[in-house]
Amino acid sequence: MSWSEILLYIAVMAIVTYLIRCIPLTVFRKKIKSRFIRSFLQYVPYACLTAMTVPAIFYAADGSFSLGGMMALIAALIVSFFVENLTVVAVVACAAMFITNLFL
Amino acid sequence: MIRGCKNQKRRMFMKEFKCGLRDGIPIAVGYFAVSFGFGVVAFQDGVPAWLSVLMSLTNVTSAGQFAGLEIIAAASGVMLATVLEMILTQFIINLRYALMSLSLTQKLSPSVKGWQRFVIAFANTDEIFAVAMAHTGEVAFPYMLGLQLLPILGWTGGTAAGALACGLLPTSLQVALGVALYGMFIAIVVPVARRSRPVMIVVLLALLFSCALKYIPGAVGLPEMSGGFAIILCTVLAAGIGAAFFKSDDREEDDA
């Protein structure tokens, strides 16, 4: 594929992503009164990140179910319980995946 | 007098900005690791390093970029069809940002001006959003600016490093780097879920729905739902049920 074609796709991606982030942020200026909606919005990031992680992490290696992915999840869960640091947890997940795959 | 006032304003700006920078450091380091993996995958898919770096700089989104890369790698034939597929995929995978941006409007200080919202929107990523929401009180423009700066550099720089170092890494290490993203997600969710029972329940619900959508359709002979749709559906269901049963404590009650 030519680089100009890839450039076009990147531009499309960037524009769509920016508009999604920008429109709600610029249109809504007022504080929302409804406690239901406020609670809902507060829970969104945690629900979303969870749904994105499981079960996708099991298939991260090559699209088929991997034990390494499961070990990465378990290791990250345990460590994140004690250490509140994004980098440490990310590195532990990678290490768990790497070590498990050594034995397979 | 006017000058003194201006200086004071600048000092406040710098203080907030530095506070944001500091909070952004761990995100930037995590992003570097994750986007290193992205750079590696992009290179393997035949995308030149400068283009994957440009993609990271202009998109600043993990899941969307990995999906976009898949489409580019698989693209053949009609360009218009690929563009349409790209728009739809990005829209669905990134629709969660609309919810996050909407949430963020409730957290922003009234001092944030209209044009500043257009700037803040650029890098409202999962992690930056989560950190901004965890910040005590309202967030102002300089804080958001500081918070976004290092993660953008980390994300872009990591992609460059990954694309350039790709040939030097053994495959086993390249594969392992693929879960860095998920490790970061887990590191955001667990500490909050541990402290808040409603969040814990919302997380468990999302987990349940996500696995159900992945495994049940196949078991009963239906096609699997696309990843982006499944994420939106799980998010809305889990957060919706959570909000119906547990109203948040409204710690940031209106000052009025």
Short mmCIF file of C-alpha atoms in Angstrom, two decimals:
data_model
loop_
_atom_site.label_atom_id
_atom_site.label_comp_id
_atom_site.label_asym_id
_atom_site.label_seq_id
_atom_site.Cartn_x
_atom_site.Cartn_y
_atom_site.Cartn_z
CA MET A 1 0.00 0.00 0.00
CA SER A 2 1.26 3.48 -0.83
CA TRP A 3 2.08 5.82 2.02
CA SER A 4 -0.36 8.42 0.71
CA GLU A 5 -3.19 5.92 1.07
CA ILE A 6 -2.15 5.11 4.66
CA LEU A 7 -1.99 8.85 5.29
CA LEU A 8 -5.61 9.19 4.18
CA TYR A 9 -6.73 6.44 6.58
CA ILE A 10 -4.81 8.06 9.44
CA ALA A 11 -6.51 11.38 8.72
CA VAL A 12 -9.94 9.70 8.73
CA MET A 13 -9.15 7.99 12.05
CA ALA A 14 -7.90 11.21 13.64
CA ILE A 15 -10.92 13.27 12.55
CA VAL A 16 -13.50 10.72 13.73
CA THR A 17 -11.74 10.25 17.07
CA TYR A 18 -11.38 13.99 17.66
CA LEU A 19 -15.02 14.75 16.84
CA ILE A 20 -16.22 12.05 19.25
CA ARG A 21 -14.15 13.57 22.05
CA CYS A 22 -14.85 17.18 21.14
CA ILE A 23 -18.60 17.42 20.51
CA PRO A 24 -19.85 16.39 23.98
CA LEU A 25 -17.17 18.47 25.67
CA THR A 26 -18.05 21.66 23.80
CA VAL A 27 -21.83 21.25 23.60
CA PHE A 28 -22.60 20.45 27.24
CA ARG A 29 -21.71 23.37 29.47
CA LYS A 30 -24.08 23.00 32.40
CA LYS A 31 -23.94 20.79 35.45
CA ILE A 32 -26.28 17.86 35.04
CA LYS A 33 -28.94 17.85 37.75
CA SER A 34 -30.09 14.23 37.57
CA ARG A 35 -28.32 12.11 40.17
CA PHE A 36 -28.96 9.04 38.05
CA ILE A 37 -27.08 10.48 35.08
CA ARG A 38 -24.30 11.83 37.27
CA SER A 39 -23.83 8.42 38.88
CA PHE A 40 -24.02 6.73 35.48
CA LEU A 41 -21.29 8.97 34.08
CA GLN A 42 -19.16 8.34 37.13
CA TYR A 43 -19.34 4.57 36.60
CA VAL A 44 -18.72 4.69 32.83
CA PRO A 45 -14.90 4.56 32.81
CA TYR A 46 -14.70 1.55 35.11
CA ALA A 47 -17.37 -0.41 33.25
CA CYS A 48 -15.75 0.44 29.93
CA LEU A 49 -12.17 -0.43 30.88
CA THR A 50 -13.35 -3.73 32.39
CA ALA A 51 -15.30 -4.68 29.27
CA MET A 52 -12.28 -3.83 27.12
CA THR A 53 -9.90 -5.94 29.20
CA VAL A 54 -11.84 -9.15 29.80
CA PRO A 55 -12.03 -11.41 27.89
CA ALA A 56 -9.83 -9.60 25.29
CA ILE A 57 -6.66 -10.09 27.36
CA PHE A 58 -6.94 -13.88 26.90
CA TYR A 59 -6.68 -13.40 23.13
CA ALA A 60 -3.99 -10.72 23.10
CA ALA A 61 -1.19 -13.01 21.94
CA ASP A 62 -2.36 -14.19 18.53
CA GLY A 63 -6.16 -14.16 18.54
CA SER A 64 -6.59 -17.59 20.13
CA PHE A 65 -7.07 -18.27 23.84
CA SER A 66 -3.74 -18.17 25.68
CA LEU A 67 -2.76 -19.24 29.18
CA GLY A 68 -0.22 -16.40 29.15
CA GLY A 69 -3.04 -13.88 28.88
CA MET A 70 -4.83 -15.45 31.82
CA MET A 71 -1.66 -15.37 33.93
CA ALA A 72 -1.14 -11.72 32.94
CA LEU A 73 -4.67 -10.92 34.18
CA ILE A 74 -4.19 -12.74 37.48
CA ALA A 75 -0.78 -11.18 38.11
CA ALA A 76 -2.03 -7.68 37.28
CA LEU A 77 -5.07 -8.10 39.57
CA ILE A 78 -2.93 -9.20 42.50
CA VAL A 79 -0.29 -6.50 42.06
CA SER A 80 -2.78 -3.68 41.46
CA PHE A 81 -4.38 -4.55 44.78
CA PHE A 82 -1.20 -3.56 46.60
CA VAL A 83 0.62 -1.16 44.27
CA GLU A 84 -1.16 1.86 42.76
CA ASN A 85 1.15 2.48 39.84
CA LEU A 86 0.18 2.10 36.16
CA THR A 87 3.68 1.29 34.98
CA VAL A 88 4.45 -1.34 37.61
CA VAL A 89 1.20 -3.19 36.89
CA ALA A 90 1.71 -2.99 33.11
CA VAL A 91 5.24 -4.37 33.41
CA VAL A 92 4.11 -7.18 35.74
CA ALA A 93 1.39 -8.18 33.23
CA CYS A 94 3.96 -8.34 30.42
CA ALA A 95 6.38 -10.30 32.61
CA ALA A 96 3.67 -12.84 33.56
CA MET A 97 2.83 -13.33 29.88
CA PHE A 98 6.49 -13.65 28.94
CA ILE A 99 7.33 -16.15 31.70
CA THR A 100 4.24 -18.30 31.08
CA ASN A 101 5.06 -18.50 27.38
CA LEU A 102 8.59 -19.68 28.22
CA PHE A 103 7.10 -22.83 29.74
CA LEU A 104 4.66 -23.60 26.92
CA MET B 1 -1.49 46.74 40.18
CA ILE B 2 -2.59 45.26 36.91
CA ARG B 3 0.84 43.82 36.40
CA GLY B 4 0.85 42.24 39.86
CA CYS B 5 -2.50 40.69 39.13
CA LYS B 6 -1.16 39.26 35.89
CA ASN B 7 1.86 37.77 37.67
CA GLN B 8 -0.36 36.19 40.24
CA LYS B 9 -2.45 34.68 37.46
CA ARG B 10 0.64 33.31 35.80
CA ARG B 11 1.84 31.79 39.07
CA MET B 12 -1.50 30.08 39.55
CA PHE B 13 -1.36 28.83 35.97
CA MET B 14 2.12 27.38 36.44
CA LYS B 15 1.18 25.76 39.75
CA GLU B 16 -1.83 24.01 38.22
CA PHE B 17 0.13 23.13 35.09
CA LYS B 18 2.94 21.53 37.12
CA CYS B 19 0.43 19.62 39.20
CA GLY B 20 -1.00 18.21 35.94
CA LEU B 21 2.47 17.38 34.62
CA ARG B 22 3.25 15.44 37.79
CA ASP B 23 0.02 13.44 37.61
CA GLY B 24 0.74 12.71 33.95
CA ILE B 25 4.16 11.09 34.54
CA PRO B 26 2.94 7.57 35.39
CA ILE B 27 0.49 7.67 32.43
CA ALA B 28 3.30 8.76 30.11
CA VAL B 29 5.54 5.90 31.25
CA GLY B 30 2.71 3.38 30.88
CA TYR B 31 1.87 4.78 27.43
CA PHE B 32 5.48 4.49 26.33
CA ALA B 33 5.41 0.77 27.15
CA VAL B 34 2.06 0.17 25.45
CA SER B 35 2.75 2.22 22.34
CA PHE B 36 6.14 0.53 22.04
CA GLY B 37 4.05 -2.58 21.43
CA PHE B 38 1.95 -0.64 18.92
CA GLY B 39 5.04 0.52 17.04
CA VAL B 40 6.25 -3.07 16.85
CA VAL B 41 2.93 -4.38 15.50
CA ALA B 42 2.64 -1.51 13.00
CA PHE B 43 6.11 -2.20 11.66
CA GLN B 44 5.31 -5.89 11.29
CA ASP B 45 2.20 -4.90 9.32
CA GLY B 46 4.35 -2.95 6.89
CA VAL B 47 3.47 0.58 8.01
CA PRO B 48 6.54 2.85 7.79
CA ALA B 49 7.77 4.15 11.16
CA TRP B 50 6.99 7.81 10.40
CA LEU B 51 3.38 6.95 9.60
CA SER B 52 2.76 4.94 12.77
CA VAL B 53 4.33 7.80 14.76
CA LEU B 54 2.04 10.26 12.99
CA MET B 55 -0.95 8.04 13.78
CA SER B 56 -0.06 8.01 17.48
CA LEU B 57 0.47 11.78 17.55
CA THR B 58 -2.85 12.57 15.86
CA ASN B 59 -5.07 9.88 17.41
CA VAL B 60 -3.75 9.28 20.94
CA THR B 61 -5.98 6.27 21.44
CA SER B 62 -4.97 2.69 22.09
CA ALA B 63 -7.81 0.42 21.05
CA GLY B 64 -8.81 2.58 18.07
CA GLN B 65 -5.30 2.59 16.66
CA PHE B 66 -4.86 -1.16 16.99
CA ALA B 67 -8.19 -1.64 15.19
CA GLY B 68 -7.26 0.93 12.53
CA LEU B 69 -3.99 -0.85 11.96
CA GLU B 70 -5.81 -4.13 11.40
CA ILE B 71 -8.00 -2.49 8.76
CA ILE B 72 -5.00 -0.92 7.02
CA ALA B 73 -3.13 -4.23 7.06
CA ALA B 74 -6.14 -6.08 5.61
CA ALA B 75 -7.14 -3.35 3.13
CA SER B 76 -7.41 -4.39 -0.48
CA GLY B 77 -9.27 -2.97 -3.44
CA VAL B 78 -11.79 -0.17 -3.10
CA MET B 79 -10.46 2.72 -1.09
CA LEU B 80 -13.91 4.17 -0.40
CA ALA B 81 -15.05 0.90 1.20
CA THR B 82 -12.01 0.91 3.47
CA VAL B 83 -12.64 4.53 4.44
CA LEU B 84 -16.24 3.75 5.36
CA GLU B 85 -15.19 0.70 7.36
CA MET B 86 -12.60 2.87 9.11
CA ILE B 87 -15.14 5.56 10.02
CA LEU B 88 -17.61 3.01 11.40
CA THR B 89 -14.98 1.07 13.37
CA GLN B 90 -13.42 4.16 14.89
CA PHE B 91 -16.85 5.52 15.73
CA ILE B 92 -17.90 2.40 17.61
CA ILE B 93 -14.61 1.64 19.36
CA ASN B 94 -14.14 5.26 20.40
CA LEU B 95 -17.75 6.09 21.24
CA ARG B 96 -16.87 5.56 24.88
CA TYR B 97 -14.89 8.81 24.67
CA ALA B 98 -18.16 10.65 24.07
CA LEU B 99 -19.39 9.32 27.41
CA MET B 100 -16.09 10.23 29.02
CA SER B 101 -16.09 13.74 27.54
CA LEU B 102 -19.64 14.15 28.79
CA SER B 103 -18.54 13.04 32.26
CA LEU B 104 -15.60 15.44 32.10
CA THR B 105 -17.92 18.42 31.46
CA GLN B 106 -19.27 17.82 34.96
CA LYS B 107 -15.80 17.98 36.46
CA LEU B 108 -14.49 21.08 34.64
CA SER B 109 -14.17 24.36 36.48
CA PRO B 110 -16.45 27.15 35.15
CA SER B 111 -13.24 29.09 34.41
CA VAL B 112 -12.53 26.80 31.41
CA LYS B 113 -13.24 28.85 28.28
CA GLY B 114 -14.89 27.64 25.08
CA TRP B 115 -11.74 27.36 22.96
CA GLN B 116 -9.96 25.61 25.81
CA ARG B 117 -12.53 22.81 25.61
CA PHE B 118 -11.47 22.20 22.00
CA VAL B 119 -7.88 21.76 23.22
CA ILE B 120 -8.73 19.52 26.17
CA ALA B 121 -10.81 17.28 23.90
CA PHE B 122 -7.78 16.30 21.82
CA ALA B 123 -6.24 13.85 24.28
CA ASN B 124 -9.14 12.90 26.51
CA THR B 125 -7.98 9.28 26.74
CA ASP B 126 -9.22 6.59 29.14
CA GLU B 127 -6.35 7.11 31.53
CA ILE B 128 -6.19 10.92 31.38
CA PHE B 129 -9.94 11.03 31.92
CA ALA B 130 -9.73 8.61 34.86
CA VAL B 131 -6.97 10.63 36.53
CA ALA B 132 -8.80 13.93 35.95
CA MET B 133 -11.96 12.47 37.50
CA ALA B 134 -9.97 11.21 40.52
CA HIS B 135 -8.50 14.71 41.05
CA THR B 136 -9.90 16.43 44.14
CA GLY B 137 -12.38 19.19 43.32
CA GLU B 138 -12.87 20.74 39.89
CA VAL B 139 -10.20 20.68 37.18
CA ALA B 140 -9.04 23.81 35.35
CA PHE B 141 -7.46 24.30 31.94
CA PRO B 142 -3.77 24.49 33.00
CA TYR B 143 -4.13 21.26 34.95
CA MET B 144 -5.61 19.43 31.94
CA LEU B 145 -2.90 20.86 29.68
CA GLY B 146 -0.16 19.62 32.01
CA LEU B 147 -1.86 16.28 32.47
CA GLN B 148 -2.06 15.64 28.71
CA LEU B 149 1.37 16.85 27.61
CA LEU B 150 3.66 14.06 28.85
CA PRO B 151 1.28 11.19 27.96
CA ILE B 152 1.04 12.52 24.36
CA LEU B 153 4.86 12.62 24.17
CA GLY B 154 5.13 9.19 25.82
CA TRP B 155 2.58 7.67 23.46
CA THR B 156 4.22 9.13 20.35
CA GLY B 157 7.79 8.46 21.51
CA GLY B 158 6.99 4.87 22.45
CA THR B 159 5.59 4.23 18.98
CA ALA B 160 8.78 5.58 17.42
CA ALA B 161 10.98 3.47 19.70
CA GLY B 162 8.91 0.34 18.99
CA ALA B 163 8.92 0.83 15.22
CA LEU B 164 12.67 1.45 15.15
CA ALA B 165 13.70 -1.30 17.61
CA CYS B 166 11.31 -3.89 16.25
CA GLY B 167 13.86 -5.89 14.33
CA LEU B 168 16.02 -6.23 17.44
CA LEU B 169 13.38 -7.82 19.69
CA PRO B 170 12.72 -11.56 19.98
CA THR B 171 9.13 -12.54 19.10
CA SER B 172 8.41 -13.79 22.64
CA LEU B 173 9.10 -10.31 23.98
CA GLN B 174 7.01 -8.62 21.27
CA VAL B 175 4.05 -10.86 22.18
CA ALA B 176 4.42 -10.13 25.91
CA LEU B 177 4.36 -6.35 25.26
CA GLY B 178 0.86 -6.78 23.83
CA VAL B 179 -0.70 -7.04 27.32
CA ALA B 180 0.85 -3.83 28.67
CA LEU B 181 -2.32 -1.97 27.64
CA TYR B 182 -4.55 -4.29 29.66
CA GLY B 183 -2.22 -4.10 32.66
CA MET B 184 -2.68 -0.34 32.62
CA PHE B 185 -6.49 -0.67 32.44
CA ILE B 186 -6.46 -3.04 35.42
CA ALA B 187 -4.25 -0.64 37.37
CA ILE B 188 -6.87 2.10 36.91
CA VAL B 189 -9.92 0.02 37.82
CA VAL B 190 -8.78 -2.10 40.78
CA PRO B 191 -7.80 0.61 43.30
CA VAL B 192 -11.12 2.42 42.82
CA ALA B 193 -13.18 -0.79 42.90
CA ARG B 194 -11.41 -1.83 46.09
CA ARG B 195 -12.49 1.35 47.87
CA SER B 196 -16.00 1.72 46.46
CA ARG B 197 -18.57 -1.06 46.66
CA PRO B 198 -20.81 0.39 43.90
CA VAL B 199 -17.84 0.60 41.52
CA MET B 200 -16.89 -2.98 42.43
CA ILE B 201 -20.40 -4.15 41.56
CA VAL B 202 -20.41 -2.17 38.29
CA VAL B 203 -17.05 -3.74 37.39
CA LEU B 204 -18.30 -7.26 38.14
CA LEU B 205 -21.42 -6.62 36.03
CA ALA B 206 -19.32 -5.35 33.12
CA LEU B 207 -17.13 -8.44 33.44
CA LEU B 208 -20.16 -10.72 33.38
CA PHE B 209 -21.80 -8.98 30.37
CA SER B 210 -18.55 -8.82 28.44
CA CYS B 211 -17.87 -12.55 28.84
CA ALA B 212 -21.53 -13.38 28.11
CA LEU B 213 -21.44 -11.41 24.82
CA LYS B 214 -18.20 -13.09 23.84
CA TYR B 215 -19.14 -16.69 24.58
CA ILE B 216 -22.94 -17.06 24.46
CA PRO B 217 -23.60 -16.15 20.78
CA GLY B 218 -21.07 -18.74 19.61
CA ALA B 219 -22.54 -21.39 21.90
CA VAL B 220 -26.03 -20.93 20.44
CA GLY B 221 -24.83 -20.60 16.86
CA LEU B 222 -25.13 -16.82 16.43
CA PRO B 223 -22.39 -14.60 14.99
CA GLU B 224 -20.22 -12.81 17.54
CA MET B 225 -20.98 -9.13 18.10
CA SER B 226 -18.29 -6.74 16.91
CA GLY B 227 -15.87 -5.72 19.66
CA GLY B 228 -16.75 -2.04 19.62
CA PHE B 229 -20.51 -2.63 19.88
CA ALA B 230 -20.02 -5.17 22.68
CA ILE B 231 -17.96 -2.67 24.71
CA ILE B 232 -20.57 0.09 24.39
CA LEU B 233 -23.40 -2.28 25.30
CA CYS B 234 -21.57 -3.66 28.36
CA THR B 235 -20.63 -0.15 29.50
CA VAL B 236 -24.15 1.24 29.22
CA LEU B 237 -25.74 -1.80 30.89
CA ALA B 238 -23.28 -2.08 33.78
CA ALA B 239 -23.06 1.67 34.50
CA GLY B 240 -26.84 2.01 34.05
CA ILE B 241 -27.70 -0.76 36.50
CA GLY B 242 -25.09 0.61 38.90
CA ALA B 243 -26.57 4.11 38.70
CA ALA B 244 -30.12 2.79 39.19
CA PHE B 245 -29.18 1.07 42.45
CA PHE B 246 -26.37 3.22 43.81
CA LYS B 247 -26.55 6.99 43.47
CA SER B 248 -23.08 8.45 43.86
CA ASP B 249 -22.34 10.40 47.04
CA ASP B 250 -22.05 13.59 44.98
CA ARG B 251 -18.83 14.61 46.62
CA GLU B 252 -18.52 17.53 44.22
CA GLU B 253 -21.92 18.99 45.07
CA ASP B 254 -22.54 22.30 43.33
CA ASP B 255 -20.94 25.12 45.22
CA ALA B 256 -23.94 27.36 44.67
#
